[in-house]
Coordinates of N, CA and C in Angstrom, one line a residue:
X1 N -13.5 -1.1 -15.7 CA -12.7 -0.1 -16.9 C -11.8 0.8 -16.0
X2 N -10.5 0.8 -16.2 CA -9.8 1.6 -15.5 C -9.9 3.0 -15.8
X3 N -9.5 4.0 -15.0 CA -10.0 5.3 -15.2 C -9.5 6.0 -16.3
X4 N -9.7 6.7 -17.0 CA -9.0 7.3 -18.5 C -8.1 8.2 -17.8
X5 N -8.6 9.0 -17.1 CA -7.9 10.3 -16.7 C -6.2 10.1 -15.8
X6 N -6.5 8.6 -15.0 CA -5.4 8.0 -14.2 C -4.4 7.4 -15.7
X7 N -5.0 6.5 -16.3 CA -4.2 6.2 -17.7 C -3.3 7.0 -18.5
X8 N -4.1 8.5 -18.8 CA -3.2 9.2 -19.2 C -2.2 10.2 -18.1
X9 N -2.8 10.2 -16.9 CA -1.7 10.8 -16.0 C -0.4 10.0 -15.8
X10 N -0.6 8.5 -15.7 CA 0.7 8.0 -15.5 C 1.7 7.7 -17.0
X11 N 1.1 8.1 -18.0 CA 1.8 8.5 -19.2 C 2.7 9.7 -19.1
X12 N 2.2 10.5 -17.9 CA 2.8 11.7 -18.1 C 4.3 11.8 -17.4
X13 N 5.0 12.8 -17.5 CA 6.2 12.9 -16.7 C 6.2 13.0 -15.2
X14 N 6.9 12.0 -14.7 CA 6.7 11.9 -13.1 C 8.0 12.4 -12.3
X15 N 7.6 13.2 -11.5 CA 8.8 14.1 -11.0 C 9.1 13.7 -9.3
X16 N 10.2 13.5 -8.6 CA 10.5 13.4 -7.4 C 10.5 14.7 -6.9
X17 N 9.7 14.5 -5.7 CA 9.6 15.8 -4.7 C 9.9 15.3 -3.4
X18 N 10.4 16.4 -2.5 CA 11.0 16.4 -1.1 C 9.8 16.6 -0.2
X19 N 9.1 15.5 0.8 CA 8.1 16.0 1.6 C 8.9 16.7 2.9
X20 N 7.8 17.1 3.8 CA 8.2 17.7 5.0 C 9.3 16.6 5.6
X21 N 9.0 15.5 5.7 CA 10.1 14.7 6.8 C 11.1 14.5 6.3
X22 N 11.4 15.0 5.0 CA 12.7 14.7 4.1 C 12.7 13.6 3.2
X23 N 11.8 12.7 3.3 CA 11.7 11.8 2.3 C 10.9 12.0 1.0
X24 N 11.2 11.1 0.2 CA 10.7 11.6 -1.3 C 9.2 11.0 -1.7
X25 N 8.6 11.9 -2.6 CA 7.6 11.2 -3.1 C 7.5 11.5 -4.8
X26 N 6.5 11.2 -5.2 CA 6.3 11.4 -6.9 C 5.2 12.3 -6.9
X27 N 5.3 13.3 -7.9 CA 4.3 13.9 -8.2 C 4.2 14.1 -9.8
X28 N 2.8 14.1 -10.5 CA 2.7 14.1 -11.6 C 2.0 15.7 -12.0
X29 N 3.1 16.6 -12.0 CA 2.5 17.9 -12.4 C 1.4 18.4 -13.2
X30 N 1.2 17.7 -14.3 CA 0.2 18.3 -15.5 C -1.2 17.7 -14.8
X31 N -1.2 16.7 -13.8 CA -2.7 16.5 -13.2 C -2.6 16.6 -11.9
X32 N -1.5 17.2 -11.1 CA -1.8 17.7 -9.8 C -1.6 16.0 -9.0
X33 N -1.4 15.2 -9.5 CA -1.4 13.9 -8.5 C 0.0 13.3 -8.1
X34 N -0.1 13.5 -6.6 CA 0.7 12.9 -5.8 C 0.6 11.7 -5.1
X35 N 2.0 11.1 -5.0 CA 2.0 9.6 -4.5 C 1.6 9.6 -2.9
X36 N 2.0 10.5 -2.0 CA 2.0 10.6 -0.9 C 1.5 12.1 -0.3
X37 N 1.4 12.3 1.2 CA 1.3 13.4 1.5 C 2.5 14.2 1.3
X38 N 2.2 15.2 1.2 CA 3.2 16.5 0.9 C 4.0 16.7 2.3
X39 N 3.1 16.6 3.6 CA 3.7 16.6 4.8 C 4.8 15.4 5.4
X40 N 4.9 14.5 4.5 CA 6.0 13.4 5.0 C 5.3 11.8 4.5
X41 N 6.0 11.6 3.4 CA 5.7 10.2 2.7 C 6.2 9.1 4.0
X42 N 7.1 9.1 4.3 CA 7.4 7.9 5.4 C 6.4 8.0 6.7
X43 N 6.5 9.2 7.0 CA 5.8 9.5 8.1 C 4.0 8.9 8.0
X44 N 3.2 9.3 6.6 CA 2.3 8.9 6.1 C 2.3 7.5 6.2
X45 N 3.1 6.8 5.6 CA 3.0 5.4 5.3 C 3.1 4.8 6.9
X46 N 4.0 5.2 7.6 CA 4.2 4.4 8.8 C 2.9 4.3 9.7
X47 N 2.1 5.8 9.7 CA 1.1 5.9 10.6 C -0.2 4.9 10.0
X48 N -0.3 5.0 8.6 CA -1.6 4.8 7.9 C -1.5 3.0 7.9
X49 N -0.4 2.7 7.6 CA -0.3 1.1 7.3 C 0.5 0.4 8.1
X50 N 1.6 0.8 8.8 CA 2.3 0.2 9.6 C 1.7 0.1 11.1
X51 N 1.6 1.3 11.4 CA 1.1 1.4 13.0 C -0.4 1.0 12.9
X52 N -1.1 1.5 11.9 CA -2.3 1.4 12.2 C -3.0 0.2 11.5
X53 N -2.2 -0.6 10.8 CA -2.4 -1.7 10.0 C -1.6 -3.0 10.5
X54 N -0.3 -3.0 9.9 CA 0.7 -4.0 10.5 C 0.3 -4.5 11.9
X55 N 0.9 -3.2 12.5 CA 1.3 -3.5 14.0 C -0.1 -3.6 14.9
X56 N -1.1 -3.2 14.3 CA -2.5 -3.2 15.1 C -2.6 -4.3 14.9
X57 N -3.0 -5.5 13.7 CA -3.2 -6.8 13.6 C -2.0 -7.7 14.4
X58 N -1.0 -7.5 14.7 CA 0.1 -8.5 15.2 C -0.4 -8.1 16.8
X59 N -0.5 -7.2 17.2 CA -0.9 -7.0 18.7 C -2.1 -7.6 18.9
X60 N -3.4 -7.7 18.2 CA -4.7 -8.2 18.5 C -4.2 -9.9 18.2
X61 N -3.2 -10.4 17.3 CA -3.0 -11.7 17.2 C -1.9 -12.1 17.9
X62 N -1.3 -11.5 18.8 CA -0.2 -12.0 19.4 C -0.2 -13.4 20.5
X63 N 0.8 -14.1 20.3 CA 1.9 -14.3 19.4 C 1.7 -14.6 18.0
X64 N 1.7 -13.9 16.9 CA 1.5 -14.6 15.7 C 2.7 -15.0 14.7
X65 N 2.8 -15.9 14.4 CA 3.9 -16.5 13.4 C 4.0 -15.8 12.2
X66 N 2.9 -15.6 11.6 CA 2.8 -15.4 10.0 C 1.8 -14.3 10.0
X67 N 2.0 -13.4 8.8 CA 0.8 -12.8 8.3 C 0.9 -12.4 6.8
X68 N -0.4 -12.1 6.2 CA -0.4 -11.9 5.1 C -0.8 -10.7 4.5
X69 N -0.1 -9.9 3.7 CA -0.6 -8.6 3.1 C -0.9 -8.6 1.8
X70 N -2.1 -7.9 1.6 CA -2.7 -7.4 0.2 C -2.4 -6.0 0.1
X71 N -1.5 -5.4 -0.9 CA -1.5 -4.2 -1.0 C -2.3 -3.7 -2.5
X72 N -2.9 -2.7 -2.5 CA -3.3 -2.2 -3.8 C -2.8 -0.7 -3.9
X73 N -1.8 -0.9 -4.9 CA -1.1 0.4 -5.2 C 0.4 0.4 -4.6
X74 N 1.3 -0.3 -5.3 CA 2.5 -0.6 -4.9 C 3.6 0.9 -5.2
X75 N 3.1 1.3 -6.3 CA 3.9 2.9 -6.4 C 5.3 3.0 -6.0
X76 N 5.8 3.7 -5.2 CA 7.3 3.9 -4.8 C 7.9 2.7 -4.2
X77 N 7.0 1.6 -3.6 CA 7.3 0.8 -2.8 C 7.9 0.8 -1.6
X78 N 7.2 1.9 -0.9 CA 7.6 2.4 0.4 C 6.9 1.5 1.4
X79 N 5.5 1.2 1.1 CA 5.0 0.4 2.1 C 5.4 -1.0 2.4
X80 N 6.1 -1.7 1.2 CA 6.6 -3.0 1.1 C 8.2 -2.9 2.1
X81 N 8.7 -1.9 1.6 CA 10.0 -1.6 2.4 C 9.7 -1.4 4.1
X82 N 8.7 -0.8 4.2 CA 8.5 -0.4 5.3 C 7.8 -2.1 6.4
X83 N 7.4 -2.6 5.4 CA 6.9 -3.9 6.0 C 7.8 -5.1 6.3
X84 N 8.9 -4.9 5.2 CA 10.2 -5.7 5.4 C 10.9 -5.2 6.5
X85 N 11.0 -4.1 6.7 CA 11.7 -3.5 8.0 C 11.1 -4.2 9.5
X86 N 9.7 -4.1 9.3 CA 9.0 -4.5 10.7 C 8.9 -6.2 10.6
X87 N 9.4 -7.0 9.5 CA 9.3 -8.2 9.4 C 10.4 -8.8 10.2
X88 N 11.7 -7.8 9.9 CA 13.1 -8.1 10.7 C 12.7 -7.7 11.9
X89 N 12.3 -6.7 12.2 CA 12.3 -6.5 13.8 C 11.2 -7.7 14.6
X90 N 10.0 -8.0 14.1 CA 9.3 -8.8 14.8 C 9.5 -10.4 14.5
X91 N 10.4 -10.8 13.6 CA 10.8 -12.0 13.2 C 9.4 -13.0 12.8
X92 N 8.4 -12.0 12.5 CA 7.2 -13.0 11.8 C 7.3 -12.9 10.6
X93 N 6.8 -14.4 9.8 CA 6.7 -14.3 8.5 C 5.8 -13.5 7.7
X94 N 6.4 -12.8 6.8 CA 5.5 -12.0 6.3 C 5.1 -12.4 4.7
X95 N 3.9 -12.4 4.3 CA 3.6 -12.6 2.8 C 3.1 -11.4 2.4
X96 N 3.7 -10.8 1.2 CA 3.5 -9.7 0.6 C 3.1 -9.4 -0.5
X97 N 2.0 -9.3 -1.0 CA 1.3 -9.4 -2.5 C 0.9 -8.0 -2.8
X98 N 1.4 -7.3 -4.0 CA 1.1 -6.3 -4.3 C 0.6 -6.1 -5.8
X99 N -0.4 -5.0 -6.0 CA -0.9 -5.2 -7.4 C -0.5 -3.5 -8.0
X100 N 0.0 -3.6 -9.2 CA 0.6 -2.4 -9.6 C 0.3 -2.3 -10.9
X101 N -0.3 -1.8 -11.9 CA -0.2 -1.7 -13.3 C 0.5 -1.0 -13.9
X102 N 0.8 0.3 -13.3 CA 1.7 1.1 -13.8 C 3.1 1.5 -13.1
X103 N 4.0 0.6 -13.0 CA 5.0 0.6 -12.3 C 6.1 1.6 -12.6
X104 N 6.6 2.2 -11.7 CA 7.7 3.2 -11.8 C 9.2 2.7 -12.9
X105 N 9.7 3.4 -13.4 CA 10.8 3.0 -14.2 C 12.2 2.8 -13.0
X106 N 13.2 2.2 -13.5 CA 14.2 1.8 -12.3 C 15.0 3.2 -12.3
X107 N 15.3 4.0 -13.4 CA 16.1 5.2 -13.1 C 15.3 6.0 -12.0
X108 N 14.0 6.1 -11.9 CA 13.4 7.0 -11.0 C 13.6 6.5 -9.6
X109 N 13.4 5.2 -9.6 CA 13.5 4.2 -8.4 C 14.9 4.5 -7.7
X110 N 15.9 4.5 -8.5 CA 17.1 4.6 -7.9 C 17.5 5.8 -7.3
X111 N 16.6 7.1 -7.6 CA 16.6 8.1 -7.1 C 16.0 8.6 -5.6
X112 N 15.2 7.3 -5.1 CA 14.3 7.7 -4.0 C 15.1 7.4 -2.8
X113 N 15.1 8.2 -1.8 CA 15.9 8.2 -0.6 C 15.5 7.5 0.4
X114 N 14.5 6.5 0.5 CA 13.8 5.8 1.8 C 14.9 5.3 2.6
X115 N 15.8 4.5 2.0 CA 16.8 3.5 2.9 C 17.4 4.7 3.7
X116 N 18.0 5.7 3.0 CA 18.7 6.6 3.8 C 18.1 7.5 5.0
X117 N 16.5 7.8 4.5 CA 16.0 8.2 5.7 C 15.4 7.7 6.8
X118 N 15.5 6.4 6.4 CA 15.3 5.2 7.5 C 16.5 4.8 8.2
X119 N 17.9 5.4 7.8 CA 19.0 5.0 8.4 C 19.3 3.6 8.2
X120 N 18.9 3.2 7.0 CA 19.0 1.7 6.6 C 19.6 1.7 5.0
X121 N 21.0 2.2 4.9 CA 21.5 2.5 3.6 C 21.7 0.9 3.0
X122 N 22.0 0.0 3.9 CA 22.1 -1.6 3.7 C 21.0 -2.1 2.9
X123 N 19.8 -1.5 2.9 CA 18.8 -2.1 2.2 C 18.6 -1.7 0.9
X124 N 19.3 -0.6 0.2 CA 19.4 -0.1 -1.1 C 19.0 -1.2 -1.8
X125 N 20.1 -2.1 -1.9 CA 20.0 -3.1 -2.9 C 18.6 -4.1 -2.8
X126 N 18.4 -4.4 -1.7 CA 16.8 -4.9 -1.5 C 15.6 -4.1 -1.7
X127 N 16.0 -2.8 -1.8 CA 14.7 -2.2 -1.9 C 14.7 -2.1 -3.8
X128 N 15.7 -2.0 -4.4 CA 15.8 -2.2 -5.8 C 15.2 -3.4 -6.0
X129 N 15.6 -4.5 -5.6 CA 15.3 -5.8 -6.0 C 13.5 -5.7 -6.0
X130 N 12.9 -5.1 -4.7 CA 11.5 -5.0 -4.9 C 10.9 -4.7 -6.2
X131 N 11.6 -3.6 -7.0 CA 11.2 -3.1 -8.2 C 11.6 -3.9 -9.3
X132 N 12.7 -4.5 -9.1 CA 13.3 -5.0 -10.4 C 13.1 -6.7 -10.7
X133 N 12.2 -7.4 -9.6 CA 12.3 -8.5 -9.8 C 11.2 -9.3 -10.6
X134 N 11.0 -10.2 -10.6 CA 10.1 -10.8 -11.6 C 8.7 -10.7 -11.1
X135 N 7.7 -10.3 -12.2 CA 6.4 -10.4 -12.1 C 5.5 -11.7 -12.0
X136 N 4.6 -11.8 -10.9 CA 3.6 -12.9 -11.2 C 4.5 -14.0 -10.4
X137 N 5.8 -13.8 -9.7 CA 6.5 -14.8 -9.0 C 6.5 -14.4 -7.4
X138 N 6.7 -15.4 -6.7 CA 6.7 -15.4 -5.3 C 8.3 -15.5 -5.2
X139 N 8.8 -14.1 -4.5 CA 10.4 -13.9 -4.4 C 10.6 -13.8 -3.0
X140 N 11.4 -14.9 -2.2 CA 12.2 -14.9 -1.0 C 13.1 -13.6 -0.7
X141 N 12.8 -12.3 -0.7 CA 13.2 -11.3 -0.3 C 14.4 -11.3 0.7
X142 N 13.8 -11.8 1.9 CA 14.7 -12.0 3.3 C 14.1 -13.3 4.1
X143 N 14.9 -13.6 5.0 CA 14.3 -14.8 5.7 C 12.9 -14.8 6.0
X144 N 12.4 -13.4 6.3 CA 11.0 -13.1 6.8 C 10.1 -12.3 6.0
X145 N 10.5 -12.4 4.8 CA 9.6 -11.6 3.9 C 9.7 -12.2 2.5
X146 N 8.5 -12.6 2.1 CA 8.2 -13.2 0.9 C 7.4 -12.4 0.1
X147 N 7.7 -12.0 -1.3 CA 7.1 -10.8 -1.9 C 6.6 -11.4 -3.5
X148 N 5.3 -10.8 -3.9 CA 5.0 -11.0 -5.1 C 4.4 -9.9 -5.6
X149 N 4.4 -9.5 -7.1 CA 4.2 -8.4 -7.6 C 3.2 -8.9 -8.5
X150 N 2.0 -8.2 -8.6 CA 0.9 -8.8 -9.9 C 1.0 -7.3 -10.9
X151 N 1.2 -7.4 -12.1 CA 1.0 -6.2 -12.9 C -0.3 -6.3 -13.8
X152 N -1.4 -6.2 -12.9 CA -2.7 -6.2 -13.6 C -3.7 -5.2 -12.7
X153 N -4.6 -5.1 -13.4 CA -5.6 -4.1 -13.2 C -6.5 -5.1 -11.9
X154 N -7.0 -4.0 -11.1 CA -7.6 -5.0 -9.8 C -9.0 -5.8 -10.4
X155 N -9.6 -5.3 -11.3 CA -10.9 -5.9 -12.0 C -10.6 -7.2 -12.4
X156 N -9.3 -7.4 -12.6 CA -8.9 -8.7 -13.4 C -8.3 -9.5 -12.5
X157 N -8.1 -9.1 -11.1 CA -7.3 -9.7 -10.0 C -8.0 -10.9 -9.6
X158 N -7.4 -12.3 -9.4 CA -8.3 -13.2 -8.9 C -7.0 -13.5 -7.8
X159 N -7.4 -13.6 -6.6 CA -6.4 -14.0 -5.3 C -6.2 -15.6 -5.3
X160 N -5.2 -16.0 -4.9 CA -5.0 -17.3 -5.1 C -5.1 -17.7 -3.2
X161 N -5.1 -17.0 -2.5 CA -5.4 -17.4 -1.2 C -6.1 -16.0 -0.2
X162 N -6.4 -16.3 1.0 CA -6.8 -15.4 1.9 C -5.7 -14.4 2.4
X163 N -6.4 -13.1 2.7 CA -5.3 -12.2 3.6 C -5.7 -11.8 4.7
X164 N -4.5 -11.2 5.6 CA -5.1 -10.7 6.9 C -5.3 -9.5 7.0
X165 N -4.3 -8.7 6.0 CA -4.3 -7.2 6.0 C -4.4 -6.7 4.7
X166 N -5.2 -5.5 4.6 CA -5.1 -4.9 3.3 C -4.7 -3.5 3.3
X167 N -3.7 -3.0 2.6 CA -3.1 -1.8 2.6 C -3.5 -1.2 1.4
X168 N -4.9 -0.4 1.6 CA -5.5 0.1 0.4 C -4.9 1.5 0.2
X169 N -4.1 1.4 -1.1 CA -3.2 3.0 -1.0 C -3.5 3.3 -2.6
X170 N -4.5 3.1 -3.3 CA -5.0 3.6 -4.6 C -4.7 5.0 -4.5
X171 N -4.6 5.8 -5.7 CA -4.9 7.2 -5.8 C -6.6 7.6 -5.2
X172 N -6.8 8.7 -4.8 CA -7.5 9.2 -4.3 C -9.1 9.0 -5.3
X173 N -10.1 9.2 -4.7 CA -11.3 8.8 -5.2 C -11.5 9.6 -6.4
X174 N -11.3 10.8 -6.5 CA -11.5 11.9 -7.5 C -10.4 11.5 -8.9
X175 N -9.5 10.9 -8.6 CA -8.5 10.4 -9.5 C -8.8 8.9 -9.6
X176 N -9.2 8.1 -9.0 CA -9.3 6.5 -9.5 C -10.7 6.2 -9.0
X177 N -11.8 6.7 -9.4 CA -12.9 6.4 -8.8 C -13.5 4.7 -9.1
X178 N -12.9 4.0 -9.9 CA -13.3 2.9 -10.1 C -12.9 1.9 -8.9
X179 N -11.8 2.3 -8.0 CA -11.4 1.2 -7.1 C -12.0 1.8 -5.7
X180 N -13.0 2.7 -5.6 CA -13.5 3.3 -4.5 C -15.0 3.0 -4.3
X181 N -15.3 1.5 -4.9 CA -16.7 1.2 -4.8 C -17.0 -0.1 -4.1
X182 N -18.3 -0.2 -3.9 CA -19.1 -1.2 -3.0 C -18.3 -2.7 -3.2
X183 N -18.4 -2.6 -5.0 CA -18.0 -4.1 -5.4 C -16.8 -4.2 -5.3
X184 N -15.7 -3.4 -5.3 CA -14.4 -3.5 -5.1 C -14.2 -4.1 -3.7
X185 N -14.9 -3.5 -2.7 CA -14.7 -3.6 -1.2 C -15.3 -5.1 -1.0
X186 N -16.2 -5.4 -1.8 CA -17.0 -6.6 -1.4 C -16.1 -7.8 -1.9
X187 N -15.4 -7.6 -3.0 CA -14.3 -8.5 -3.7 C -13.0 -8.4 -2.4
X188 N -12.8 -7.3 -1.8 CA -11.7 -7.3 -0.6 C -12.4 -8.4 0.4
X189 N -13.4 -7.8 0.7 CA -13.9 -8.6 2.0 C -13.9 -10.2 2.0
X190 N -14.3 -10.9 0.6 CA -14.3 -12.2 0.4 C -13.1 -12.6 0.4
X191 N -11.9 -12.0 0.3 CA -10.7 -12.4 0.0 C -9.8 -12.5 1.4
X192 N -10.6 -12.0 2.4 CA -9.8 -11.7 4.0 C -10.2 -12.9 4.9
X193 N -9.2 -13.4 5.7 CA -9.5 -14.2 6.6 C -10.3 -13.6 7.7
X194 N -11.3 -14.4 8.4 CA -12.0 -13.6 9.7 C -10.9 -12.6 10.3
X195 N -11.5 -11.6 10.8 CA -10.7 -10.6 11.6 C -9.7 -10.1 10.7
X196 N -10.0 -10.1 9.5 CA -9.1 -9.2 8.5 C -9.3 -7.8 8.7
X197 N -8.0 -7.0 8.5 CA -8.2 -5.5 8.6 C -7.6 -5.1 7.3
X198 N -8.4 -3.7 7.2 CA -8.1 -3.2 5.8 C -7.7 -1.6 6.4
X199 N -6.6 -0.9 5.9 CA -6.3 0.6 6.2 C -6.3 1.5 5.1
X200 N -6.8 2.8 5.1 CA -6.7 3.5 4.0 C -6.4 4.9 4.6
X201 N -5.9 5.7 3.8 CA -5.7 7.1 4.3 C -7.0 7.8 4.0
X202 N -7.7 7.4 3.1 CA -9.1 8.1 2.9 C -10.3 8.0 3.9
X203 N -10.9 8.9 4.4 CA -12.1 8.9 5.2 C -13.3 9.4 4.7
X204 N -13.3 9.8 3.3 CA -14.5 10.4 2.9 C -16.0 9.5 3.0
X205 N -17.0 10.2 3.2 CA -18.1 9.6 3.6 C -18.5 8.8 2.4
X206 N -18.4 8.7 1.0 CA -18.7 8.0 0.2 C -17.6 6.7 0.2
X207 N -16.7 6.8 0.6 CA -15.7 5.4 0.8 C -16.4 4.8 2.0
X208 N -16.5 5.5 3.0 CA -16.8 4.6 4.3 C -18.4 3.9 4.1
X209 N -19.3 4.6 3.3 CA -20.5 4.2 2.8 C -20.5 2.8 1.8
X210 N -19.5 3.0 0.9 CA -19.2 1.7 0.0 C -18.9 0.6 1.1
X211 N -17.6 0.8 1.9 CA -17.2 -0.3 2.8 C -18.1 -0.8 3.4
X212 N -19.0 -0.1 4.1 CA -20.3 -0.7 5.1 C -21.0 -1.4 4.0
X213 N -21.3 -1.0 3.1 CA -22.4 -1.7 2.1 C -21.6 -3.1 1.6
X214 N -20.5 -3.2 1.8 CA -19.4 -4.6 1.5 C -19.5 -5.5 2.5
X215 N -19.9 -5.0 3.6 CA -20.1 -5.7 5.1 C -18.6 -5.4 5.9
X216 N -17.9 -4.3 5.7 CA -16.8 -4.0 6.7 C -17.6 -3.4 7.7
X217 N -17.1 -3.4 8.8 CA -17.2 -2.7 10.1 C -16.0 -1.6 10.1
X218 N -16.5 -0.3 9.8 CA -15.7 0.6 9.4 C -15.5 1.8 10.8
X219 N -14.3 2.1 11.1 CA -13.9 3.1 12.3 C -13.0 4.2 11.6
X220 N -13.5 5.4 12.0 CA -12.6 6.5 11.8 C -11.6 6.6 12.9
X221 N -10.5 6.9 12.7 CA -9.4 6.8 13.8 C -8.4 8.2 13.4
X222 N -7.7 8.5 14.2 CA -7.0 9.7 14.0 C -5.9 9.4 12.8
X223 N -5.8 10.3 11.9 CA -4.8 10.2 10.7 C -3.5 10.8 10.9
X224 N -2.6 10.7 10.0 CA -1.4 11.1 10.3 C -1.1 12.7 10.3
X225 N 0.0 13.1 10.9 CA 0.1 14.5 10.9 C -0.4 15.2 9.9
X226 N -1.3 16.4 10.1 CA -1.8 17.2 9.2 C -3.0 16.7 8.6
X227 N -3.3 15.5 8.9 CA -4.5 14.7 8.3 C -5.5 14.3 9.6
X228 N -6.4 14.9 10.0 CA -7.2 14.7 11.1 C -8.0 13.1 11.1
X229 N -8.2 12.7 10.1 CA -8.8 11.1 10.2 C -8.3 10.4 8.9
X230 N -8.6 9.3 9.3 CA -8.2 7.9 8.4 C -9.4 6.9 8.7
X231 N -9.3 6.0 7.9 CA -10.1 4.6 8.0 C -9.5 3.3 8.3
X232 N -9.7 2.6 9.4 CA -9.6 1.2 9.6 C -10.7 0.6 9.6
X233 N -10.9 -0.5 8.8 CA -12.1 -1.3 8.4 C -11.9 -2.7 8.9
X234 N -12.6 -3.8 9.7 CA -12.7 -5.0 10.2 C -13.7 -6.1 9.3
X235 N -13.2 -7.2 9.1 CA -14.1 -8.3 8.5 C -14.9 -8.6 9.8
X236 N -16.0 -8.6 9.9 CA -16.8 -9.2 11.1 C -17.0 -10.3 10.9

């Protein structure tokens, strides 16, 4: 069952804030819920998901021609945008599937400054497309980036394929406890290719124990600036 407090929070007013690196994030003031680190949204996503996840996997499997990514928590779309940029750079075919039961409204999306902060204002229309495209359909966003959004709770999610990488970007365990359980990590483990990788910003002991129980090989690695540790887990 979806956490009741989270359901209530996501129906409250969501506001844009400027994080330390100049990039935007979203905050729900009444609940104290934020979508990214206040020390830098782009900085955090680049470190946790692109450098420690996507680039790490590509380096281990070079020369890879394709990679599949499953994201829990589409949120502002930042991780998807950064993955699209990486696909352009590497010329690797990326299939990106993301789960988000509570999407942002388009007026809020239009105010986010990620493309400008990345020096890629040419991607503004593409970024809007990520949020505005049809749900449950695979969309060829660019020659190297195919994208699918699933508006569904993870409890009801049935993957149609195996994945190489999981971006685990759910809200923190105290906000969304139902997603940080051994049962969830077992489901993800079963949906991964051999040597699949999962990355997340959270390194709490209860999270690591749940991952280990599910079969993952878990390592603590340096976190983004102002965060000592994060977790990267592999399918053994």
